[in-house]
Amino acid sequence: MRLTIIGTGYVGIVSAACFSEFGHVVTCVDIDANRIAEYNAGHVPIFEPGLGDLINRNVKGDRLSFTTDLAEGVKDAEAVFIAVGTPSRRGDGHADLSYVFAAVRDLAKLVPEGCVIVNKSTVPVGTASEVEAILAEVVPGKTVHVVSNPEFLREGSAIEDFLRPDRVVVGVSSESARKVMAEIYRPLFLRETPILFTDCRTAEVIKYAANAFLSVKIAFINEIADLCETVGADVKGVAKGIGMDRRIGNKFLNPGPGYGGSCFPKDTLALLRTAEQANAKLRIVQATVDANDDRKKEMARRVIAACGGSVEGKTIGILGLTFKPNTDDMRDAPSLVVIPELQKAGAKVRAYDPEGRPAAEKMLPDVEFVSNAYQAVEDAAAVVLLTEWNEFRALNLDRVRGLLRNPLFIDLRNVYEPEDMARAGFHYISIGRSPAGPKEAVARPAAVTAA
Ligand code: UDX
C-alpha cells in the first residue's frame, strides 16, 4: 500500500520505518528541510537502537523516502498518518493541537478522494471529530475518512514495540476505513497480534488511560517502597509477590526516582485537563501527578540526608541523566529536578551519561560533564545512580570505591544488591530496602521523616 507520514519526529519516523518494513511504500513529509536533508543523506537524527539499520534497508529497497513537498508526498496516498507533536500548552497543561490542525488544513485539498487520515499523534478525546469538522469546512463533499490509531511505543525499544505489540488500537467511523486499516496492519494480524477496532473517541481515551494507568502503577510502587523502608521490608520482594497475581501483572513495578519522559508527565496532565472540562473526577491520576512531582524533590533530600544533612561544598557524582536508558531524551528526566536541588543546597555536581550529554548541557547549568563513570565519582562525597544504563550494572566497584572520597553509593534504581555492596565496602542506600554497610555511617533516608 502507499502510505504517507506527516512529521518525522519520534513516532513518525519509527512508524514510517516499520510500515516500510511490512512492505508498504512509505513517504515521509516534514516541513523541517534540515531534518529531511539529514534523512536523505543517510543520517538518523534520533537515537533509537535499530532504527538506522531499518531506515537504510528500506530506503535501499525503494520503500521509504523523504520529502518536504507535501503535495508530492500525499498525491497517491491510501492513508496519511499525522504524527506531529502535541506538546503541553504553556500555562494550562492542555495538549497543543495546533500542529495537528495545521497539518489537516494543509493536506485536505491535496489528498486523493477516499483517502484515510489517521491521527497517530497523542490527541485528546474529541480530536477526530474536530478533524472531521475541519475537513467538512475546507473540502466540503470530499470523501475523506478519519481514524484514530494511537501509538504505545517506548523509547529505547520502539522498533520491537511496533513490530511486536501487545495490541493495535484503531478507532474508525466507517467500514471502508476499517478495511484500509486492517490491510495496513495485516502483517501483524498474521502474527496473531490482536487488533482492537473501536470508535474514535474510545481509541483516543484508551491512549491516555493506558499511560495514566502505567503512571499510577509506578507512583504506587514508589510509595510502597517508602513504606518498605520504614517497616524493614524489601520492595523488590513485594513487587515480585504482588506481580505474580495476573490481575496485577509484574510489569511497571520497579520503584525509582519518579517517572519522566515525553509521555507520562504530559499525558497525565492533559488527561486531567480533559476531565476537568468534562466535569469528571480523576482523583487517582491527580494524586499520581502530585506524588511523582514530590518524589523527584524527595530524591534530592534523600541524597542530602545520606551525606549527613549537608552537601555544601561537596562534590556529588551522578551516573545517568536521561529519563531512562537507551535514549538521549532528557524530557522531564528526574535529573532535571534532583541536580538543581543539590546545587541549591551547595553541592558541586559532576555527571556522566552515555547519550544524554548534548541535551543535558543545554538544560543543566553549572554541571561538570565528564566522559565516563569513573571520572564522575573521583573524589566525590557520594555517587548517585539516577538512570539504569547497562554500563552502570557492572561497574568495577573496587575502582569506584577507591575513587570516592566517601564510599557512599546511592542507587535510585536498585541496580545492585545491598549484601554485595556491603561486602564491596560501600555504605549503600537504595529504594525500598534497608540501607547496607556500617550502619552508623548511614543516615536514614529523608523520606521517612519528611512531611
Ligand atoms: C511510555 C509508554 O510505556 C509508552 O507505551 C507510550 O507510548 C509512551 O510513554 P516511554 O516514556 O518511552 O514510554 O518509557 P517507559 O519505559 O514507559 O518509562 C517511562 C518512565 O517511567 C521512565 O522515567 C521510567 O524510568 C519510569 N519507570 C518505568 C519506572 O520508574 N518504573 C517502572 O517500573 C517502569
Coordinates of C-alpha atoms and ligand atoms in Angstrom, one line a residue:
M1 CA 0.0 0.0 0.0
R2 CA 1.1 3.6 -0.4
L3 CA 1.3 5.4 2.9
T4 CA 2.4 8.9 3.9
I5 CA 3.6 10.0 7.3
I6 CA 3.4 13.7 8.2
G7 CA 6.1 14.6 10.8
T8 CA 9.4 12.8 11.2
G9 CA 9.7 13.1 15.0
Y10 CA 10.0 10.1 17.2
V11 CA 6.6 8.4 16.5
G12 CA 6.6 9.5 12.8
I13 CA 10.0 8.1 11.9
V14 CA 9.6 4.8 13.8
S15 CA 6.1 4.2 12.3
A16 CA 7.4 5.0 8.8
A17 CA 10.4 2.7 9.1
C18 CA 8.3 -0.1 10.5
F19 CA 5.5 0.3 7.9
S20 CA 8.1 0.1 5.1
E21 CA 9.5 -3.0 6.8
F22 CA 6.0 -4.5 6.5
G23 CA 6.4 -4.0 2.7
H24 CA 4.3 -0.8 2.3
V25 CA 5.7 2.1 0.2
V26 CA 6.1 5.0 2.6
T27 CA 6.8 8.7 2.0
C28 CA 7.8 10.9 5.0
V29 CA 6.9 14.6 4.8
D30 CA 8.3 17.2 7.2
I31 CA 8.4 21.0 6.9
D32 CA 11.9 20.9 8.5
A33 CA 14.2 21.0 5.5
N34 CA 17.3 20.3 7.5
R35 CA 15.8 17.2 9.0
I36 CA 14.7 15.9 5.6
A37 CA 18.2 16.6 4.2
E38 CA 19.7 14.6 7.1
Y39 CA 17.5 11.6 6.4
N40 CA 18.2 11.9 2.6
A41 CA 21.9 11.9 3.4
G42 CA 21.5 8.7 5.4
H43 CA 21.8 10.3 8.9
V44 CA 19.3 9.5 11.6
P45 CA 18.9 12.5 13.9
I46 CA 17.2 10.4 16.6
F47 CA 18.8 7.9 19.0
E48 CA 16.9 4.7 18.9
P49 CA 18.5 1.2 18.8
G50 CA 18.0 -0.5 15.4
L51 CA 16.3 2.5 13.7
G52 CA 19.2 3.4 11.5
D53 CA 19.5 -0.1 10.0
L54 CA 15.8 -0.3 9.4
I55 CA 15.7 3.0 7.6
N56 CA 18.7 2.2 5.4
R57 CA 17.4 -1.2 4.4
N58 CA 14.0 0.2 3.4
V59 CA 15.5 3.3 1.6
K60 CA 17.7 0.9 -0.4
G61 CA 14.6 -1.2 -1.2
D62 CA 12.8 1.9 -2.5
R63 CA 10.0 1.5 0.1
L64 CA 11.0 4.6 2.2
S65 CA 11.6 8.2 1.0
F66 CA 11.7 11.7 2.5
T67 CA 10.5 15.0 1.2
T68 CA 9.4 18.5 2.2
D69 CA 6.9 18.6 -0.7
L70 CA 3.5 17.9 0.9
A71 CA 1.6 17.8 -2.4
E72 CA 4.0 15.3 -3.9
G73 CA 4.1 13.3 -0.7
V74 CA 0.4 12.7 -0.4
K75 CA -0.8 12.7 -4.0
D76 CA -1.2 8.9 -4.3
A77 CA -1.6 8.1 -0.6
E78 CA -4.2 5.5 0.5
A79 CA -3.6 6.6 4.1
V80 CA -1.9 9.6 5.6
F81 CA -0.7 9.3 9.2
I82 CA -0.4 12.5 11.2
A83 CA 2.5 12.2 13.6
V84 CA 3.2 15.8 14.5
G85 CA 3.9 16.9 18.1
T86 CA 1.2 17.6 20.6
P87 CA 3.2 19.3 23.4
S88 CA 1.8 20.5 26.7
R89 CA 0.3 24.0 26.0
R90 CA 2.2 26.5 28.2
G91 CA 0.2 27.6 31.2
D92 CA -2.7 25.2 31.2
G93 CA -1.3 21.7 30.5
H94 CA -3.8 21.0 27.7
A95 CA -2.4 19.2 24.6
D96 CA -1.5 21.8 22.0
L97 CA -3.3 20.6 18.8
S98 CA -2.2 23.5 16.6
Y99 CA 0.3 21.3 14.6
V100 CA -2.3 18.6 14.0
F101 CA -5.0 21.0 12.8
A102 CA -2.5 22.9 10.6
A103 CA -1.4 19.6 9.0
V104 CA -5.1 18.7 8.3
R105 CA -5.8 22.1 6.7
D106 CA -2.6 21.8 4.6
L107 CA -3.3 18.4 3.2
A108 CA -7.2 18.4 2.9
K109 CA -7.2 19.6 -0.7
L110 CA -4.1 17.5 -1.7
V111 CA -5.1 14.0 -0.7
P112 CA -6.9 11.8 -3.1
E113 CA -10.7 11.1 -2.8
G114 CA -11.4 8.2 -0.4
C115 CA -8.1 8.7 1.5
V116 CA -7.9 7.8 5.2
I117 CA -6.4 10.4 7.5
V118 CA -5.0 8.7 10.6
N119 CA -4.3 10.5 13.9
K120 CA -1.2 8.9 15.3
S121 CA -0.2 11.8 17.5
T122 CA -1.4 11.6 21.1
V123 CA -4.6 13.6 21.0
P124 CA -7.4 14.3 23.5
V125 CA -10.8 12.8 23.1
G126 CA -12.9 14.5 20.5
T127 CA -9.9 15.4 18.2
A128 CA -11.1 13.1 15.4
S129 CA -14.4 14.9 15.4
E130 CA -12.6 18.2 15.2
V131 CA -10.5 17.0 12.3
E132 CA -13.8 15.9 10.5
A133 CA -15.2 19.4 11.1
I134 CA -12.1 21.0 9.6
L135 CA -12.3 18.7 6.5
A136 CA -16.0 19.5 6.1
E137 CA -15.1 23.2 6.1
V138 CA -12.1 23.0 3.8
V139 CA -13.2 20.3 1.4
P140 CA -17.0 20.0 1.7
G141 CA -18.3 17.0 -0.1
K142 CA -14.9 15.3 -0.5
T143 CA -14.8 11.7 0.9
V144 CA -12.0 11.5 3.5
H145 CA -12.1 9.1 6.4
V146 CA -10.7 10.0 9.8
V147 CA -9.2 7.3 12.0
S148 CA -7.6 7.3 15.5
N149 CA -4.7 4.9 15.8
P150 CA -2.7 5.7 19.0
E151 CA 0.9 4.6 19.5
F152 CA 2.2 2.8 22.5
L153 CA 5.9 2.9 21.7
R154 CA 8.5 3.0 24.4
E155 CA 11.7 4.9 23.7
G156 CA 14.6 2.6 23.5
S157 CA 12.5 -0.4 22.4
A158 CA 10.3 1.4 19.9
I159 CA 11.0 -0.9 16.9
E160 CA 10.3 -4.1 18.9
D161 CA 7.1 -2.4 20.3
F162 CA 5.9 -1.5 16.8
L163 CA 6.7 -4.8 15.2
R164 CA 5.6 -7.0 18.1
P165 CA 2.9 -5.0 20.0
D166 CA 0.6 -6.4 22.6
R167 CA -2.3 -5.0 20.6
V168 CA -3.1 -2.4 18.0
V169 CA -5.9 0.0 18.7
V170 CA -7.8 1.5 15.8
G171 CA -10.8 3.9 16.1
V172 CA -12.9 4.1 13.0
S173 CA -16.2 5.6 11.9
S174 CA -16.7 3.8 8.5
E175 CA -16.4 0.3 7.1
S176 CA -14.0 1.4 4.3
A177 CA -11.6 3.0 6.8
R178 CA -11.7 -0.2 8.8
K179 CA -10.8 -2.2 5.7
V180 CA -7.8 0.1 4.9
M181 CA -6.5 -0.1 8.4
A182 CA -6.9 -3.9 8.6
E183 CA -4.9 -4.1 5.3
I184 CA -2.1 -1.8 6.7
Y185 CA -1.7 -3.9 9.8
R186 CA -2.2 -7.3 8.1
P187 CA 1.4 -8.4 8.7
L188 CA 0.8 -8.1 12.4
F189 CA -2.5 -9.8 12.1
L190 CA -0.7 -12.8 10.5
R191 CA 1.4 -12.9 13.7
E192 CA -1.8 -13.1 15.7
T193 CA -1.5 -9.6 17.2
P194 CA -4.9 -8.6 18.4
I195 CA -6.3 -5.6 16.5
L196 CA -9.0 -3.8 18.5
F197 CA -11.4 -1.8 16.4
T198 CA -13.4 0.8 18.3
D199 CA -15.0 4.2 17.6
C200 CA -12.6 7.1 17.5
R201 CA -13.5 8.6 21.0
T202 CA -12.8 5.2 22.6
A203 CA -9.5 4.9 20.9
E204 CA -8.5 8.4 22.0
V205 CA -9.3 7.6 25.6
I206 CA -7.5 4.3 25.5
K207 CA -4.2 6.0 24.8
Y208 CA -4.5 8.4 27.7
A209 CA -5.9 5.8 30.1
A210 CA -3.1 3.4 29.3
N211 CA -0.4 6.0 30.0
A212 CA -2.2 7.2 33.2
F213 CA -2.6 3.6 34.5
L214 CA 1.1 2.9 34.0
S215 CA 1.9 6.1 35.8
V216 CA -0.3 5.1 38.7
K217 CA 1.5 1.7 38.9
I218 CA 4.8 3.5 39.2
A219 CA 3.7 6.1 41.7
F220 CA 2.0 3.3 43.7
I221 CA 5.1 1.1 43.9
N222 CA 7.2 4.2 44.8
E223 CA 5.0 4.8 47.8
I224 CA 5.1 1.1 48.8
A225 CA 8.9 1.4 48.6
D226 CA 8.8 4.2 51.1
L227 CA 6.7 2.1 53.4
C228 CA 9.1 -0.8 53.0
E229 CA 12.0 1.4 54.1
T230 CA 10.2 2.4 57.3
V231 CA 9.0 -1.1 58.2
G232 CA 12.1 -3.0 57.2
A233 CA 10.6 -4.9 54.2
D234 CA 12.1 -5.4 50.7
V235 CA 10.2 -3.7 47.9
K236 CA 11.7 -6.0 45.2
G237 CA 10.2 -9.0 47.0
V238 CA 6.9 -7.1 47.4
A239 CA 6.8 -6.2 43.7
K240 CA 7.5 -9.8 42.8
G241 CA 4.9 -11.2 45.2
I242 CA 2.1 -8.9 44.0
G243 CA 3.2 -9.1 40.4
M244 CA 2.7 -12.9 40.3
D245 CA -1.0 -12.2 40.6
R246 CA -2.0 -12.0 37.0
R247 CA -4.7 -9.4 37.8
I248 CA -1.9 -7.1 38.9
G249 CA 0.9 -8.2 36.5
N250 CA 4.7 -7.9 37.1
K251 CA 5.5 -5.0 34.7
F252 CA 6.0 -1.4 35.7
L253 CA 6.5 -2.2 39.4
N254 CA 10.1 -1.0 39.6
P255 CA 10.4 1.8 42.1
G256 CA 12.7 4.6 41.2
P257 CA 13.2 8.4 41.3
G258 CA 9.8 9.1 39.7
Y259 CA 8.7 8.7 36.1
G260 CA 9.8 11.1 33.4
G261 CA 9.9 11.2 29.6
S262 CA 7.9 12.6 26.8
C263 CA 4.6 10.9 27.5
F264 CA 3.7 10.1 31.1
P265 CA 4.1 13.6 32.6
K266 CA 2.5 15.4 29.6
D267 CA -0.3 12.9 29.0
T268 CA -1.4 12.6 32.7
L269 CA -1.7 16.4 32.8
A270 CA -3.6 16.6 29.5
L271 CA -6.0 13.9 30.8
L272 CA -6.6 15.9 34.0
R273 CA -7.5 18.9 31.9
T274 CA -9.9 16.9 29.8
A275 CA -11.5 15.5 32.9
E276 CA -11.9 19.0 34.4
Q277 CA -13.6 20.2 31.2
A278 CA -15.9 17.1 31.2
N279 CA -16.7 17.6 34.9
A280 CA -15.3 14.1 35.7
K281 CA -13.2 13.5 38.8
L282 CA -9.8 11.8 38.2
R283 CA -8.6 11.8 41.8
I284 CA -6.2 8.9 41.4
V285 CA -4.5 10.4 38.4
Q286 CA -4.2 13.8 40.2
A287 CA -2.7 12.1 43.2
T288 CA -0.2 10.3 40.9
V289 CA 0.9 13.5 39.3
D290 CA 1.4 15.2 42.7
A291 CA 3.2 12.2 44.2
N292 CA 5.5 12.0 41.2
D293 CA 6.4 15.7 41.3
D294 CA 7.2 15.4 45.1
R295 CA 9.2 12.3 44.5
K296 CA 11.8 13.9 42.3
K297 CA 12.5 16.6 45.0
E298 CA 12.4 13.9 47.7
M299 CA 15.3 12.1 46.0
A300 CA 17.5 15.2 46.4
R301 CA 16.5 15.4 50.1
R302 CA 17.5 11.8 50.4
V303 CA 20.9 12.4 49.0
I304 CA 21.5 15.3 51.3
A305 CA 20.3 13.3 54.3
A306 CA 22.7 10.4 53.3
C307 CA 25.5 12.9 53.2
G308 CA 25.0 13.7 56.8
G309 CA 22.5 16.5 56.3
S310 CA 24.6 18.8 54.1
V311 CA 26.1 18.8 50.7
E312 CA 27.6 22.3 51.0
G313 CA 30.8 22.4 49.1
K314 CA 30.7 18.6 48.4
T315 CA 31.0 17.0 45.0
I316 CA 28.3 14.6 44.1
G317 CA 28.9 12.2 41.2
I318 CA 25.8 11.5 39.1
L319 CA 25.5 8.4 36.9
G320 CA 22.8 8.8 34.3
L321 CA 20.9 11.9 33.2
T322 CA 18.3 10.8 30.7
F323 CA 14.8 9.8 31.9
K324 CA 15.6 6.2 31.2
P325 CA 18.3 4.2 29.5
N326 CA 18.8 3.7 25.7
T327 CA 17.7 7.2 24.8
D328 CA 19.2 10.6 24.6
D329 CA 15.9 12.1 25.7
M330 CA 16.1 14.4 28.7
R331 CA 12.4 15.5 28.8
D332 CA 11.1 15.6 32.3
A333 CA 14.0 13.5 33.5
P334 CA 14.3 13.2 37.3
S335 CA 17.9 14.6 36.9
L336 CA 16.4 17.9 35.9
V337 CA 14.9 18.2 39.4
V338 CA 17.4 16.3 41.5
I339 CA 20.6 18.1 40.2
P340 CA 19.3 21.7 40.7
E341 CA 18.1 20.8 44.2
L342 CA 21.5 19.5 45.1
Q343 CA 23.1 22.6 43.6
K344 CA 20.7 24.8 45.6
A345 CA 22.0 23.1 48.7
G346 CA 25.6 24.0 47.8
A347 CA 26.7 20.8 46.0
K348 CA 29.1 20.7 43.1
V349 CA 27.7 18.2 40.6
R350 CA 29.8 16.1 38.2
A351 CA 27.8 13.9 35.8
Y352 CA 28.2 11.3 33.2
D353 CA 25.6 9.9 30.8
P354 CA 26.3 7.7 27.8
E355 CA 24.0 9.5 25.3
G356 CA 22.3 12.4 27.1
R357 CA 25.2 14.9 27.4
P358 CA 24.4 17.1 24.4
A359 CA 20.8 17.7 25.5
A360 CA 21.8 17.8 29.2
E361 CA 24.4 20.5 28.6
K362 CA 21.7 22.9 27.4
M363 CA 19.4 22.1 30.4
L364 CA 21.6 21.8 33.4
P365 CA 23.9 24.8 34.0
D366 CA 27.0 24.6 36.2
V367 CA 27.3 20.8 36.0
E368 CA 30.7 19.4 35.1
F369 CA 30.1 16.8 32.4
V370 CA 32.6 14.0 32.1
S371 CA 33.1 11.2 29.7
N372 CA 32.9 8.1 31.9
A373 CA 31.5 6.8 35.2
Y374 CA 34.9 6.7 36.9
Q375 CA 35.6 10.4 36.2
A376 CA 32.2 11.3 37.6
V377 CA 32.9 9.6 41.0
E378 CA 36.5 10.8 41.5
D379 CA 36.9 12.5 44.9
A380 CA 33.1 12.7 45.3
A381 CA 31.3 12.6 48.6
A382 CA 28.8 10.3 47.1
V383 CA 27.8 8.6 43.9
V384 CA 24.1 8.7 42.8
L385 CA 22.9 6.3 40.2
L386 CA 20.0 8.0 38.5
T387 CA 19.5 6.1 35.2
E388 CA 20.0 2.4 34.9
W389 CA 22.2 2.3 31.8
N390 CA 23.6 -1.2 31.2
E391 CA 27.1 0.1 31.6
F392 CA 26.3 1.0 35.2
R393 CA 25.2 -2.5 36.1
A394 CA 28.7 -3.9 36.0
L395 CA 30.9 -1.1 37.3
N396 CA 34.3 -2.0 38.7
L397 CA 33.2 -1.5 42.3
D398 CA 36.7 -1.6 43.8
R399 CA 37.7 1.1 41.4
V400 CA 34.6 3.2 42.3
R401 CA 35.2 2.8 46.0
G402 CA 38.9 3.7 45.6
L403 CA 38.0 6.9 43.7
L404 CA 35.3 8.2 46.0
R405 CA 36.1 10.4 48.9
N406 CA 33.5 8.6 51.0
P407 CA 32.3 5.1 50.0
L408 CA 28.6 6.3 49.8
F409 CA 26.6 4.7 46.9
I410 CA 23.1 5.9 46.5
D411 CA 21.3 3.7 44.0
L412 CA 18.0 5.2 42.9
R413 CA 17.3 2.3 40.5
N414 CA 18.1 -0.7 42.7
V415 CA 20.7 -1.9 40.2
Y416 CA 22.8 -3.5 42.9
E417 CA 22.1 -5.8 45.9
P418 CA 22.6 -4.5 49.4
E419 CA 24.6 -7.5 50.6
D420 CA 27.0 -7.3 47.6
M421 CA 27.5 -3.6 48.1
A422 CA 28.2 -4.0 51.8
R423 CA 30.7 -6.7 51.0
A424 CA 32.3 -4.4 48.5
G425 CA 32.8 -1.9 51.3
F426 CA 30.1 0.7 50.5
H427 CA 27.5 2.4 52.5
Y428 CA 24.7 1.6 50.2
I429 CA 21.3 3.3 50.0
S430 CA 18.7 2.1 47.5
I431 CA 15.0 2.3 47.1
G432 CA 12.6 0.4 49.3
R433 CA 15.2 -1.7 51.0
S434 CA 17.2 -1.3 54.3
P435 CA 20.5 0.6 53.9
A436 CA 23.5 -1.7 53.8
G437 CA 27.0 -1.3 55.2
P438 CA 28.3 0.1 58.5
K439 CA 25.0 1.4 60.0
E440 CA 26.5 4.4 62.0
A441 CA 27.7 6.0 58.7
V442 CA 24.3 5.9 57.0
A443 CA 21.6 8.4 57.8
R444 CA 18.0 7.1 57.5
P445 CA 16.5 8.2 54.1
A446 CA 14.8 11.6 54.4
A447 CA 11.6 10.1 53.1
V448 CA 11.0 8.5 56.4
T449 CA 11.0 11.8 58.2
A450 CA 10.0 14.4 55.6
A451 CA 6.4 15.7 55.7
Ligands
UDX1 C1 5.8 5.4 27.7 C2 4.9 4.2 27.5 O1 5.4 3.0 28.0 C3 4.5 4.0 26.0 O2 3.6 3.0 25.9 C4 3.9 5.3 25.5 O3 3.7 5.2 24.1 C5 4.9 6.5 25.7 O4 5.2 6.6 27.1 P1 8.4 5.8 27.5 O5 8.1 7.2 28.0 O6 9.3 5.7 26.3 O7 7.1 5.1 27.1 O8 9.1 5.0 28.6 P2 8.7 3.9 29.7 O9 9.7 2.7 29.5 O10 7.3 3.6 29.7 O11 9.2 4.7 31.0 C6 8.6 5.9 31.4 C7 9.1 6.4 32.7 O12 8.7 5.5 33.8 C8 10.7 6.4 32.8 O13 11.1 7.5 33.5 C9 11.0 5.1 33.6 O14 12.2 5.2 34.3 C10 9.8 5.1 34.6 N1 9.5 3.7 35.1 C11 9.0 2.8 34.2 C12 9.7 3.4 36.4 O15 10.1 4.3 37.2 N2 9.4 2.2 36.9 C13 8.9 1.2 36.0 O16 8.6 0.1 36.5 C14 8.8 1.5 34.7

